[in-house]
Short mmCIF file of C-alpha atoms in Angstrom, two decimals:
data_model
loop_
_atom_site.label_atom_id
_atom_site.label_comp_id
_atom_site.label_asym_id
_atom_site.label_seq_id
_atom_site.Cartn_x
_atom_site.Cartn_y
_atom_site.Cartn_z
CA MET P 1 44.42 40.06 104.64
CA PRO P 2 47.49 42.27 104.12
CA PHE P 3 50.05 42.65 106.91
CA GLU P 4 52.69 45.38 107.07
CA PHE P 5 56.02 45.35 108.87
CA VAL P 6 59.64 46.33 108.30
CA ILE P 7 62.07 43.59 107.36
CA ASN P 8 65.78 44.27 107.07
CA GLY P 9 65.06 48.00 106.94
CA ARG P 10 62.43 47.82 104.19
CA SER P 11 58.72 48.42 104.63
CA THR P 12 56.98 45.25 103.55
CA ARG P 13 53.38 44.30 102.90
CA VAL P 14 52.28 40.70 102.44
CA ASP P 15 48.86 39.28 101.73
CA VAL P 16 48.84 35.91 103.49
CA PRO P 17 46.69 34.11 106.08
CA ALA P 18 46.98 35.67 109.56
CA ASN P 19 48.19 32.43 111.13
CA MET P 20 50.94 31.81 108.56
CA PRO P 21 54.23 31.35 110.43
CA LEU P 22 56.66 34.21 109.91
CA LEU P 23 59.29 31.66 108.85
CA TRP P 24 57.29 30.75 105.75
CA VAL P 25 56.58 34.40 104.96
CA ILE P 26 60.32 35.10 105.13
CA ARG P 27 61.38 32.06 103.11
CA ASP P 28 58.53 31.43 100.67
CA VAL P 29 56.90 34.83 100.19
CA LEU P 30 59.89 37.17 100.57
CA ASN P 31 62.45 34.65 99.26
CA LEU P 32 64.98 35.26 102.05
CA ARG P 33 66.47 31.81 102.47
CA GLY P 34 69.03 32.33 105.26
CA THR P 35 66.49 31.66 108.00
CA LYS P 36 66.12 27.88 108.23
CA TYR P 37 63.36 25.46 109.14
CA GLY P 38 64.51 23.07 111.84
CA CYS P 39 61.76 21.65 114.00
CA GLY P 40 58.64 23.80 113.59
CA MET P 41 58.15 23.87 117.38
CA ALA P 42 60.60 26.60 118.53
CA LEU P 43 62.91 23.99 120.05
CA CYS P 44 66.03 24.15 117.87
CA GLY P 45 66.65 27.83 117.04
CA ALA P 46 67.43 27.39 113.34
CA CYS P 47 64.59 29.81 112.49
CA THR P 48 65.73 32.58 114.83
CA VAL P 49 65.25 36.15 113.66
CA GLN P 50 65.14 39.39 115.60
CA ILE P 51 61.82 41.12 116.14
CA ASP P 52 62.31 44.60 117.55
CA GLY P 53 65.77 43.44 118.65
CA GLU P 54 64.62 40.31 120.46
CA ALA P 55 65.78 36.87 119.30
CA THR P 56 62.53 35.15 118.27
CA ARG P 57 61.67 31.77 116.80
CA SER P 58 59.95 32.56 113.51
CA CYS P 59 58.48 29.07 113.05
CA VAL P 60 55.91 29.66 115.79
CA THR P 61 55.38 33.39 115.28
CA ASP P 62 52.22 34.18 113.31
CA VAL P 63 52.64 36.93 110.73
CA ALA P 64 49.69 38.81 112.28
CA SER P 65 51.72 39.29 115.47
CA VAL P 66 54.50 41.25 113.73
CA VAL P 67 52.39 44.03 112.22
CA GLY P 68 54.25 47.33 112.64
CA LYS P 69 57.38 45.65 114.00
CA LYS P 70 60.98 45.61 112.81
CA ILE P 71 62.27 42.21 111.77
CA THR P 72 65.90 41.42 111.05
CA THR P 73 66.99 38.22 109.34
CA ILE P 74 70.54 37.01 108.76
CA GLU P 75 70.46 38.79 105.39
CA GLY P 76 69.72 42.08 107.15
CA LEU P 77 72.35 41.83 109.87
CA SER P 78 74.87 43.44 107.51
CA ALA P 79 74.92 43.84 103.76
CA ASP P 80 78.54 42.73 103.43
CA GLY P 81 79.07 40.25 106.28
CA SER P 82 80.84 42.85 108.41
CA HIS P 83 78.71 42.54 111.55
CA PRO P 84 81.04 41.58 114.44
CA THR P 85 79.28 38.23 114.91
CA GLN P 86 79.68 37.34 111.24
CA VAL P 87 83.35 38.37 111.28
CA ALA P 88 84.02 36.36 114.45
CA TRP P 89 82.23 33.29 113.05
CA GLN P 90 84.47 33.43 109.98
CA GLU P 91 87.69 34.14 111.90
CA LEU P 92 87.12 31.19 114.24
CA ASP P 93 85.66 28.88 111.58
CA VAL P 94 82.67 28.14 113.81
CA PRO P 95 80.36 26.18 111.49
CA GLN P 96 80.74 22.59 110.48
CA CYS P 97 77.63 21.83 108.43
CA GLY P 98 76.41 25.40 108.96
CA TYR P 99 72.68 24.68 109.01
CA CYS P 100 72.04 26.16 112.47
CA GLN P 101 74.49 29.02 112.23
CA ALA P 102 72.15 31.77 110.97
CA GLY P 103 69.99 31.19 114.05
CA GLN P 104 73.07 31.04 116.27
CA ILE P 105 74.36 34.34 114.87
CA MET P 106 70.98 36.07 115.22
CA SER P 107 70.72 35.00 118.88
CA ALA P 108 74.32 36.08 119.53
CA ALA P 109 73.80 39.47 117.88
CA ALA P 110 70.68 40.09 119.99
CA LEU P 111 72.66 39.22 123.14
CA LEU P 112 75.56 41.52 122.23
CA ALA P 113 73.19 44.40 121.50
CA LYS P 114 72.02 44.19 125.12
CA VAL P 115 75.16 42.92 126.87
CA PRO P 116 78.30 44.18 125.08
CA GLN P 117 80.70 42.04 127.16
CA PRO P 118 78.76 38.93 128.23
CA THR P 119 80.02 36.32 130.65
CA ASN P 120 80.03 32.62 129.77
CA ALA P 121 76.90 32.19 131.90
CA GLN P 122 75.11 35.01 130.04
CA ILE P 123 76.13 33.49 126.71
CA ASP P 124 74.95 30.04 127.75
CA ASP P 125 71.63 31.48 128.91
CA ALA P 126 71.06 33.52 125.73
CA MET P 127 72.05 30.66 123.44
CA GLU P 128 69.99 28.00 125.23
CA GLY P 129 67.68 26.36 122.74
CA ASN P 130 69.96 27.00 119.75
CA LEU P 131 70.85 23.42 118.92
CA CYS P 132 73.85 22.37 116.84
CA ARG P 133 73.99 18.78 115.63
CA CYS P 134 77.71 19.19 114.97
CA GLY P 135 78.38 20.28 118.56
CA THR P 136 80.15 23.58 117.85
CA TYR P 137 78.97 25.09 121.15
CA LEU P 138 82.45 25.90 122.46
CA ARG P 139 83.36 27.65 119.21
CA VAL P 140 80.06 29.54 119.29
CA ARG P 141 80.85 30.79 122.79
CA GLU P 142 84.40 31.73 121.76
CA ALA P 143 83.04 33.55 118.69
CA ILE P 144 80.62 35.56 120.84
CA HIS P 145 83.52 36.70 123.03
CA ARG P 146 85.49 37.52 119.86
CA ALA P 147 82.54 39.47 118.42
CA ALA P 148 82.32 41.44 121.66
CA ALA P 149 86.02 42.31 121.34
CA ILE P 150 85.61 43.27 117.67
CA SER P 151 82.66 45.48 118.54
CA ALA P 152 84.52 47.12 121.43
CA SER P 153 87.59 47.81 119.29
CA GLY P 154 85.38 49.28 116.55
CA LYS P 155 83.72 51.60 119.05
CA GLN P 156 87.11 52.64 120.40
CA ALA P 157 88.38 53.34 116.88
CA ALA P 158 85.25 55.33 116.05
CA ALA P 159 85.62 57.37 119.25
CA ALA P 160 89.28 58.05 118.47
CA ALA P 161 88.44 59.16 114.92
CA THR P 162 85.70 61.44 116.23
CA SER P 163 88.06 63.03 118.77
CA GLN P 164 90.64 63.68 116.04
CA ILE P 165 88.04 65.49 113.93
CA ARG P 166 87.26 67.88 116.76
#
């Protein structure tokens, strides 16, 4: 049965079984390999994508449940790596092995979209369940604060440019 949704801004139609996990649709059908398989039970966060702006574990999300929804993968966060979370991750050299980082970034971006200046407690709560075997949790938290600052400075610069045009 065909299923239609928007992924990374593009209308997409796939003809797969209704119970096929979204993770495998993303990786094997659509060939977007940034989203990773970790545990298959929604416990590790490596497969995190955003569905209608919510950080969601794609390994336990059936493709039938995303019909008509907007999905964003790490490839769709920004075309050139300029999203504040991606910039902060690079500036602070967050990853070690890097396997979990796409899921970490997707969860962080969803948090920052809702809470532009999160506290440590809000970060810890939003990132719970995103496991990192290398233990980069403190750098992840620092990068989220840095991404918030980058985003805020970008908004201030955009506001200043707009006021100069008027």
